[in-house]
XYZ file of C-alpha atoms in Angstrom:
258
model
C -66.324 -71.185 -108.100
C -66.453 -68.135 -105.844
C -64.758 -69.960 -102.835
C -63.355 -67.627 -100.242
C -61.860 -69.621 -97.159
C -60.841 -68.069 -94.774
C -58.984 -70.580 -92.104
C -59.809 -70.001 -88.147
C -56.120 -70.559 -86.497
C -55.972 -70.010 -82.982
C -53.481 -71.605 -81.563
C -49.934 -73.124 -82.712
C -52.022 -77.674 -82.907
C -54.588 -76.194 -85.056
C -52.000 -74.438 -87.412
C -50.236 -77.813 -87.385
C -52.852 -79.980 -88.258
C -53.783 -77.339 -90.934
C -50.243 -77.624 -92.364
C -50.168 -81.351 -92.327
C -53.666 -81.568 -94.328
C -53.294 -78.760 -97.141
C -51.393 -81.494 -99.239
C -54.414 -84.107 -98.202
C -56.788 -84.800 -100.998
C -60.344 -83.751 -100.905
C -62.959 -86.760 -100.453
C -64.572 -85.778 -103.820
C -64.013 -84.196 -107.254
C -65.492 -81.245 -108.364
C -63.953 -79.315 -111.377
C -60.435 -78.264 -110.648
C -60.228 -78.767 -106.407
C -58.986 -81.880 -104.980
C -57.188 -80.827 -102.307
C -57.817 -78.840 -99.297
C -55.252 -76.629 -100.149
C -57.407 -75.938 -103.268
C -59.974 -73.883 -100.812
C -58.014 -71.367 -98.821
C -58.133 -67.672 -99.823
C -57.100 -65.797 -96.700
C -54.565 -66.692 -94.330
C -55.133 -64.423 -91.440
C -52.351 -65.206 -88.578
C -53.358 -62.131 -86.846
C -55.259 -64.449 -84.425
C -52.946 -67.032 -83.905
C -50.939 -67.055 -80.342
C -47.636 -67.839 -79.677
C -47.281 -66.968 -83.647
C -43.895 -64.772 -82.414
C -41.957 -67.605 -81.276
C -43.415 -70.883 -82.341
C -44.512 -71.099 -85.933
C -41.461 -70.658 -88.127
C -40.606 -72.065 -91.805
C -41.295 -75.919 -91.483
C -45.071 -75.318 -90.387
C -45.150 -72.365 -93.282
C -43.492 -74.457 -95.679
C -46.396 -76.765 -96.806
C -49.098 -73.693 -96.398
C -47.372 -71.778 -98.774
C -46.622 -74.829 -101.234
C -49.720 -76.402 -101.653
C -52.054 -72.990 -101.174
C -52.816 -72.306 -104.899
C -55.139 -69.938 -104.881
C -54.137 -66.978 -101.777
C -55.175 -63.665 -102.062
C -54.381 -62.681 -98.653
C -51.522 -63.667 -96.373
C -51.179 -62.021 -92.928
C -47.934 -62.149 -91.386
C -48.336 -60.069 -88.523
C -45.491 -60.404 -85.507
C -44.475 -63.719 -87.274
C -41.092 -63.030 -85.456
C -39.279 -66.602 -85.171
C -39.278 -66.430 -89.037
C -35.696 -65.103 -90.515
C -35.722 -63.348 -93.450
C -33.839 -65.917 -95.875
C -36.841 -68.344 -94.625
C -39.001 -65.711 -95.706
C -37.472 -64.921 -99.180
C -37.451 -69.094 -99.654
C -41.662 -69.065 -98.968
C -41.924 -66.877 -101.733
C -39.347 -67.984 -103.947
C -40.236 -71.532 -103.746
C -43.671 -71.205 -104.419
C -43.756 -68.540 -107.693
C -47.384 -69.571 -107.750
C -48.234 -66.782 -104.552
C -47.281 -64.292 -106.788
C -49.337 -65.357 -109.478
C -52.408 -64.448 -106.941
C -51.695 -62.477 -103.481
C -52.904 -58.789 -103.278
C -52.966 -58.202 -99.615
C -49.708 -58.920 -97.360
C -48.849 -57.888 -94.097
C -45.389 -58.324 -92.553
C -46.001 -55.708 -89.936
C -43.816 -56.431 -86.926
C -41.097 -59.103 -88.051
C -37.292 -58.596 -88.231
C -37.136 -59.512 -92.154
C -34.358 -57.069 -93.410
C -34.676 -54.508 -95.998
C -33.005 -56.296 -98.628
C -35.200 -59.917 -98.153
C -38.627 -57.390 -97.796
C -37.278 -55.911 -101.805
C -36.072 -59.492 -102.669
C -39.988 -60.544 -102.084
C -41.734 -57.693 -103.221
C -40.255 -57.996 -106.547
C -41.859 -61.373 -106.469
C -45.523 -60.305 -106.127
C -46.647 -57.771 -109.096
C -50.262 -58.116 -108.314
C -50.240 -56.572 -104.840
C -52.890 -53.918 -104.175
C -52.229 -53.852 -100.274
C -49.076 -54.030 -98.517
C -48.590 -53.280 -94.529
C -45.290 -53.147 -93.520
C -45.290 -51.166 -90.377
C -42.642 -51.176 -87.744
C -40.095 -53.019 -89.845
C -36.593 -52.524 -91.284
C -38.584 -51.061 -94.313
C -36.096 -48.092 -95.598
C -36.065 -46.355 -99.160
C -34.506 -48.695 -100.616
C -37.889 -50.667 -100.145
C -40.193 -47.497 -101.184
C -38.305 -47.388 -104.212
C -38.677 -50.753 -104.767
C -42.343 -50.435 -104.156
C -42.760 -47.583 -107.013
C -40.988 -49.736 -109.665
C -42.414 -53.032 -109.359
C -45.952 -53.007 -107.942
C -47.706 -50.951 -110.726
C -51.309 -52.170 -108.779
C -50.250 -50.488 -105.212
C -53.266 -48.561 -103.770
C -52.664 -48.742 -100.303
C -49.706 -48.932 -98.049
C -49.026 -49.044 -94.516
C -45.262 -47.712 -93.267
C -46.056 -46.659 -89.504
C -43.354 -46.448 -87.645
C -40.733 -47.136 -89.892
C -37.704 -45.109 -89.163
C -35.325 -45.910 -91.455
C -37.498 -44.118 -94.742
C -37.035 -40.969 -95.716
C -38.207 -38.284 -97.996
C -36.332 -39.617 -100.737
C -38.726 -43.157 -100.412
C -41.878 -40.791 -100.145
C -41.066 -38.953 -103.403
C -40.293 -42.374 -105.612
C -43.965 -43.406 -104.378
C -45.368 -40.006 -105.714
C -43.418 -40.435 -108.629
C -43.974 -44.183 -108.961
C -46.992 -44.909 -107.830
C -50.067 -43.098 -109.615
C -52.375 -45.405 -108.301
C -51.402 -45.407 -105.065
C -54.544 -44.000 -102.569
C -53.700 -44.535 -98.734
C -50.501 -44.158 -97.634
C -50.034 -44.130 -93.804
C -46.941 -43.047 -92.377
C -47.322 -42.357 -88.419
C -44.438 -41.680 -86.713
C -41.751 -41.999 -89.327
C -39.428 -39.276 -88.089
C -37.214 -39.564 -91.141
C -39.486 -37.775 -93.465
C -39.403 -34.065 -92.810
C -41.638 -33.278 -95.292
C -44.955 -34.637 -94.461
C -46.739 -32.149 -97.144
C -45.807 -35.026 -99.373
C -47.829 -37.830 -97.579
C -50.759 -35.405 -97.643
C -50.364 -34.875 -101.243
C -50.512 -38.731 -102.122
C -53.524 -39.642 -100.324
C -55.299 -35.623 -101.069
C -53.933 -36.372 -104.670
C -55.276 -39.781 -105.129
C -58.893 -39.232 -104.314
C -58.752 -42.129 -101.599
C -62.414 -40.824 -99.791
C -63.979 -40.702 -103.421
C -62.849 -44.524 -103.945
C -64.069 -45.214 -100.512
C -67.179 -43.682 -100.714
C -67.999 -44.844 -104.706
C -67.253 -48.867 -104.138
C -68.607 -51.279 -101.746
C -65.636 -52.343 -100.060
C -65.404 -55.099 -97.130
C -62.339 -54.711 -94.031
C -59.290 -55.336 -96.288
C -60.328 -52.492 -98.979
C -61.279 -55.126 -100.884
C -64.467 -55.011 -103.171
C -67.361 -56.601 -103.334
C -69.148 -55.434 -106.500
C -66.779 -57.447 -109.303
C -68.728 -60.031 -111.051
C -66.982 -63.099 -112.870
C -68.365 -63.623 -116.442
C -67.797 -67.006 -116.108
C -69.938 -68.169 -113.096
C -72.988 -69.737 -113.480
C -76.719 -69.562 -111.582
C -76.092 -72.513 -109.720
C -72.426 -71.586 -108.095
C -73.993 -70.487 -104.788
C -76.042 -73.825 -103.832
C -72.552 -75.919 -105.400
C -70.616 -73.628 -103.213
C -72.703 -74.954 -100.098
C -73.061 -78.073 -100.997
C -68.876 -78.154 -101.310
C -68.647 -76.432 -97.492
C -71.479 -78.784 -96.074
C -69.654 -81.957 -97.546
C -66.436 -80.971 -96.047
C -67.735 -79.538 -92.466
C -69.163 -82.708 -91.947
C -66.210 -85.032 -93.645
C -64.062 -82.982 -91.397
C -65.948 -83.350 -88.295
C -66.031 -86.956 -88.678
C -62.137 -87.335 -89.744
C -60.899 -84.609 -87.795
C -58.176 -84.030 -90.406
C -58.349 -79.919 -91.256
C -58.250 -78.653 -87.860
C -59.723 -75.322 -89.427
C -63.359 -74.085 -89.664
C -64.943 -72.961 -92.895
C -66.498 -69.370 -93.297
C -69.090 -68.834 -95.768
C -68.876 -65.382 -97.622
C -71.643 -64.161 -100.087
């Protein structure tokens, strides 16, 4: 099923009611989901307030364990989590890695050595933000060795790389496309960021796909999807809007994407 939840977290309750029901089982059966955990996607925390000081590894915890199927996870200013809580999310749950392409840690205080630790973790990552963090070469290099799918990444204001990170992505990283670097005063030779995104082609890949707001695109078909997964899709989202409504268990609303 082409199921792309996306969960609508405002505020520090709804997250918690979300991260008590992900481990609830659905009211029905339908092929392989039976738990609400089964229909997330995208977990966008972008919106969420107070997500600097308030939601740290106990309200994460459960998300991250019973979430089987992400594909985006966006950590932005998630600040009250430490970065052995963050190397434990990943390393607890092997299954993320199995499935995440997009991740954004921009704006945390996870250290170097926990940001490599993870990102050895997730070999399927096509998009990786990391701006304003302790991100140094050490991570860049990292970066170039084990994420062979890399075609965009985000290092704005990162101080601590260098020219020596830049060249191990050129080297590293033939796939690589869009490589922001704003304000990194360590690399003195910003010929070479120009090269990797001139050198890449990134406005021919832009202009030749249909991509949505993540760089993501929309033209892949599945083989294995049948005529009738569009009205099953509703009828899943209708069954649970209204189960939900009358339960009041999720504490998230459900986006339909076509």
């Amino acid at each position: 099923l082409r199921l792309w939840d996306r969960p609508v977290l405002r505020t520090i309750e709804q997250f918690e009611r979300f991260s008590r029901t992900v481990g609830t089982a659905l009211p029905f059966e339908l092929r392989n989901y039976q738990r609400y955990g089964d229909l997330p996607r995208e977990l966008d925390l972008s919106m969420l307030a107070r997500r600097w000081d308030k939601l740290g590894y106990d309200l994460l915890a459960p998300v991250f364990k019973h979430c089987l199927r992400m594909y985006d996870i966006d950590m932005n200013l998630c600040q009250a989590l430490h970065s052995d809580q963050f190397e434990r999310l990943f390393a607890d749950n092997p299954h993320i890695g199995k499935s995440l392409g997009y991740l954004n840690i921009s704006e945390t205080f996870f250290s170097a050595t926990s940001i490599v630790s993870v990102l050895n973790m997730l070999p399927e990552l096509r998009y990786l933000l990391v701006s304003e963090t302790e991100t140094d070469d050490s991570v860049l290099e990292t970066i170039s060795q084990s994420l062979p799918n890399l075609i965009s990444l985000q290092i704005d204001r990162c101080e601590l790389v260098s020219d020596v990170g830049i060249k191990a992505l050129a080297d590293g990283c033939p796939d690589l496309k869009c490589l922001t670097a704003k304000e990194c005063w360590g690399i003195l030779d910003t010929e070479l960021v120009d090269k990797i995104n001139a050198g890449n082609g990134w406005e021919d890949l832009d202009d030749s796909q249909d991509y949505d707001s993540y760089g993501h695109s929309n033209s892949e078909d599945n083989e294995d999807e049948g005529e009738g997964e569009d009205d099953a899709n509703d009828f899943i989202l209708e069954y649970l809007e209204e189960f939900s409504m009358a339960s009041n268990l999720p504490g998230f609303h459900v986006q339909r994407n076509r």
